[in-house]
XYZ file of C-alpha atoms in Angstrom:
235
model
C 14.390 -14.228 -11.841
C 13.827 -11.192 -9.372
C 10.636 -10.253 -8.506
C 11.670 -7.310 -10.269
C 11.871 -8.919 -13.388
C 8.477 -10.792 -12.984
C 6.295 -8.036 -11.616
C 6.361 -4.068 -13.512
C 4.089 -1.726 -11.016
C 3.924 0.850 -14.066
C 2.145 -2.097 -16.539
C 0.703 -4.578 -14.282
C -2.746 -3.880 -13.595
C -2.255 -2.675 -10.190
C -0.931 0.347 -10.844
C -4.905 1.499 -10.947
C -4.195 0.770 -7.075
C -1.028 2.623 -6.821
C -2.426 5.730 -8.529
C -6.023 5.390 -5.904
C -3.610 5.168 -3.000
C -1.714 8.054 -3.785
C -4.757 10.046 -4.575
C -5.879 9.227 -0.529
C -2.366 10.189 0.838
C -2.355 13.534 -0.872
C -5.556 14.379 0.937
C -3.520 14.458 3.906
C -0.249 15.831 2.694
C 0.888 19.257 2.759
C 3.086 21.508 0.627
C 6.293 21.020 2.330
C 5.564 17.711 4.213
C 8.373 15.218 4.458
C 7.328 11.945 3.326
C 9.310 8.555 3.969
C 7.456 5.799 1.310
C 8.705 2.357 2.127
C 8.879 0.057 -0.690
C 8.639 2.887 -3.278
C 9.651 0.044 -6.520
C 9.818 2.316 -9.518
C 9.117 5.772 -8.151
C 4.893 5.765 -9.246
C 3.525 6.835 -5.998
C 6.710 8.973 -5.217
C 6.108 11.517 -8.460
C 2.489 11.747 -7.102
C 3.338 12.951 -4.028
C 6.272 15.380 -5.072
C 3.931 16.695 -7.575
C 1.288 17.677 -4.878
C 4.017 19.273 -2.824
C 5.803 16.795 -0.573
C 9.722 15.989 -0.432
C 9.820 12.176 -0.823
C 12.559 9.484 0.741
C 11.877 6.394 -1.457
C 13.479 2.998 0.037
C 12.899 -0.601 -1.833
C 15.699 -2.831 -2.201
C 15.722 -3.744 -5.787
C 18.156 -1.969 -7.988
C 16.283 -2.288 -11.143
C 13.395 -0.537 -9.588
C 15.196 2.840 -7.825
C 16.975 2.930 -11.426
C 13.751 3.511 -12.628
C 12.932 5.712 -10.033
C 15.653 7.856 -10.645
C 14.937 7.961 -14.168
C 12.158 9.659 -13.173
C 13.789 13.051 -12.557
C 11.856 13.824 -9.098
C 13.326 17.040 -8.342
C 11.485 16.592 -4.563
C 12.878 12.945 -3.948
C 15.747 10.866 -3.582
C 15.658 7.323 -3.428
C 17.733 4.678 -0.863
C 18.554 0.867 -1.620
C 17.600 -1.051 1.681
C 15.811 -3.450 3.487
C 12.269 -1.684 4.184
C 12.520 -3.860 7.586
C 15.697 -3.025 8.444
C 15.653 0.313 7.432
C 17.440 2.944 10.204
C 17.884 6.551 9.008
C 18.518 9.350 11.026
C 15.666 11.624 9.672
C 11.906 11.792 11.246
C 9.293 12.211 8.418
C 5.784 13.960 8.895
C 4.229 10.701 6.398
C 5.302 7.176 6.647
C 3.763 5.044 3.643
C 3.796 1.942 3.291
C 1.410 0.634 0.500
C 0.679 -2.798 -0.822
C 3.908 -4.622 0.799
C 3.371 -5.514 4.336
C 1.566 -9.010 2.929
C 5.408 -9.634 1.575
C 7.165 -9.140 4.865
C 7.901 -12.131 7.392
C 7.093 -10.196 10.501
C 4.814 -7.231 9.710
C 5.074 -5.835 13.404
C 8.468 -5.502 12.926
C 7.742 -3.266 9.660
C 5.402 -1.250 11.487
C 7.709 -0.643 14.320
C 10.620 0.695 11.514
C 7.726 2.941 10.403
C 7.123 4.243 13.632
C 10.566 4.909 14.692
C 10.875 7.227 11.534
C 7.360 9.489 12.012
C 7.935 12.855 13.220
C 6.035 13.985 16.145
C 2.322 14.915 14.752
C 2.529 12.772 11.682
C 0.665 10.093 10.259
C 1.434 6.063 9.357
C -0.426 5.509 5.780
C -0.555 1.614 5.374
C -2.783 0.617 2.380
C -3.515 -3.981 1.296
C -4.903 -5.643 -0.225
C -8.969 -6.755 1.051
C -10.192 -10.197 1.916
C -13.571 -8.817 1.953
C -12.857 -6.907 -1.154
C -15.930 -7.863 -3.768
C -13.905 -9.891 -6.269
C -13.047 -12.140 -2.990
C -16.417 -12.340 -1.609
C -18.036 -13.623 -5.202
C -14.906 -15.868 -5.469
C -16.107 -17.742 -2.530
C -19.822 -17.984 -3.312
C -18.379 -19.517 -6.518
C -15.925 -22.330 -4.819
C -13.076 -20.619 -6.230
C -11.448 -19.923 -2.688
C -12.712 -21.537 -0.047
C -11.798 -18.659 2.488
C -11.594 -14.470 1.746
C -7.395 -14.996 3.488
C -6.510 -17.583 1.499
C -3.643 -16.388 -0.627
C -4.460 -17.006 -4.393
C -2.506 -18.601 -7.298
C -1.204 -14.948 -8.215
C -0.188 -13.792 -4.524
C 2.014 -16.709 -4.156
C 3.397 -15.767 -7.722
C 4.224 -12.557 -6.065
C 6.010 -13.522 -3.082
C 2.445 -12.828 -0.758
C 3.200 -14.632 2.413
C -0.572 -13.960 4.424
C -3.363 -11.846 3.689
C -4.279 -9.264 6.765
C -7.667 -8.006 7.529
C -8.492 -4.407 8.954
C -8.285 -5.596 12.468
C -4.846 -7.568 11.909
C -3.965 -4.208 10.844
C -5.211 -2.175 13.868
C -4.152 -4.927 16.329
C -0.182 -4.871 14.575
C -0.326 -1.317 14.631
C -1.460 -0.331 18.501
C 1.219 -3.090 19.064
C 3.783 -0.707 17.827
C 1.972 2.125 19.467
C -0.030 3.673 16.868
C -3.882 3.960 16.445
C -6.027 4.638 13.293
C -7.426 7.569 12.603
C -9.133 7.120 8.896
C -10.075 3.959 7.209
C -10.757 3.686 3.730
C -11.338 1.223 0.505
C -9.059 1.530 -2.354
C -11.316 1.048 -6.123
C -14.484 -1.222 -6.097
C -13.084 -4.452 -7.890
C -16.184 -6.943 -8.655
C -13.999 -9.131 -11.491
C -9.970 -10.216 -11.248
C -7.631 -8.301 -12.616
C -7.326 -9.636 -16.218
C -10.982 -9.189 -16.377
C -10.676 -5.835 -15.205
C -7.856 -5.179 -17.385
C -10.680 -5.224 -20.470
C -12.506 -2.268 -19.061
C -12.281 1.270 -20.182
C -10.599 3.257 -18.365
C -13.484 5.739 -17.594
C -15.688 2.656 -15.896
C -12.534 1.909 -13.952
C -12.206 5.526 -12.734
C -16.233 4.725 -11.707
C -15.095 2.261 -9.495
C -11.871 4.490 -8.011
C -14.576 6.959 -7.288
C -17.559 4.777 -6.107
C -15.045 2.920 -3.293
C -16.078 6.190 -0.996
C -19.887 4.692 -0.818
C -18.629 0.710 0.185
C -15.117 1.332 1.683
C -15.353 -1.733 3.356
C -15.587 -3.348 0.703
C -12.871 -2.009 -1.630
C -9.963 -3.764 -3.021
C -7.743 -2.745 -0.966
C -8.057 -1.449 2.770
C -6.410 1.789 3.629
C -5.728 2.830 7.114
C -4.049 6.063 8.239
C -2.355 5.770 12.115
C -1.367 8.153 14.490
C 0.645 7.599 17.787
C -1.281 6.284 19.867
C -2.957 7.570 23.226
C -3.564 5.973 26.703
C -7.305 6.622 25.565
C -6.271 4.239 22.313
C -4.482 1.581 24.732
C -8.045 1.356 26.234
């Protein structure tokens, strides 16, 4: 089995993550802005941002997924089979996402450095993972459940996570391919695991999409925006 075939990002739980993301990217896109979204699976994020205005690249490597994608009928985006890594086009893009996927990646400074290479001068790195200090993870550990907030659960090794990376991994990776953050934010409060918060109504989960602006820290997921960086930045 693909991981395709295991894991649906339009069903699985986590699209509540997806949909958050995308609502924090938008703040910063523009009508007209070029996006490039790296690991775009079945298009989710991608109709998000054409609908607020952007023209979207989409680039995963599964088939299944960009046939989904394309299914989708995004009259701002077209969608490329590739290696997100290895990824070389010849465009520049004014917003380069990548959310939820650089846990999945061998060498994440290499993915930030393909990210870089592709920003257009002015424009913004969006990177968005998942939180070791998110709440669910902090209660797991007062409870003996994990005995550390990066240790990689039962259900991230299920889905091919191969380390989870704090905010200052994050920073550190990304100054290393010459970036520096200019926003940091927390993706939906998540006190409970996913099949428990699977049994909420939706209008308490949009509480906790909305309440992640008072404890970003502490959010579910971490989301950094970057900007080249400065010799100011490079200290």
């Amino acid at each position: 089995m693909t991981y395709a075939d295991r894991y649906d990002p339009d069903t699985d739980f986590d699209r509540w993550y997806t949909d958050a993301t995308a609502r924090g990217i938008i703040e910063w896109v523009r009508p007209g802005d070029t996006v490039l979204e790296l690991g775009c699976a079945t298009g989710r994020m991608s109709a998000a941002l054409c609908a607020a205005g952007a023209t979207v690249v989409g680039v995963d490597h599964a088939p299944d997924y960009l046939a989904r994608a394309e299914q989708r009928g995004l009259s701002g985006a077209r969608f490329v089979r590739s290696d997100i890594v290895e990824l070389d086009l010849p465009d520049r893009f004014d917003h380069v996402v990548v959310a939820n996927v650089m846990h999945e990646v061998p060498e994440p400074a290499t993915l930030f450095a393909t990210a870089t290479r592709h920003l257009a001068t002015g424009g913004h790195v969006h990177v968005s993972l998942q939180n070791p200090a998110s709440i669910h993870r902090l209660v797991g550990r007062e409870m003996g459940l994990i005995a550390a907030l990066d240790e990689v659960s039962e259900r991230g090794r299920a889905f091919d996570t191969i380390e989870v990376l704090d905010v200052e991994r994050l920073t550190s990776l990304g100054l290393g391919a010459g970036l520096a953050v200019v926003h940091r934010g927390g993706i939906m409060l998540k006190p409970l695991p996913n099949d428990l918060m699977a049994t909420l109504p939706d209008a308490v989960l949009e509480g906790f999409v909305a309440a992640a602006r008072h404890l970003p820290e502490h959010g579910s997921m971490n989301y950094l925006v970057f900007r080249p960086a400065t010799e100011v930045d490079r200290g």
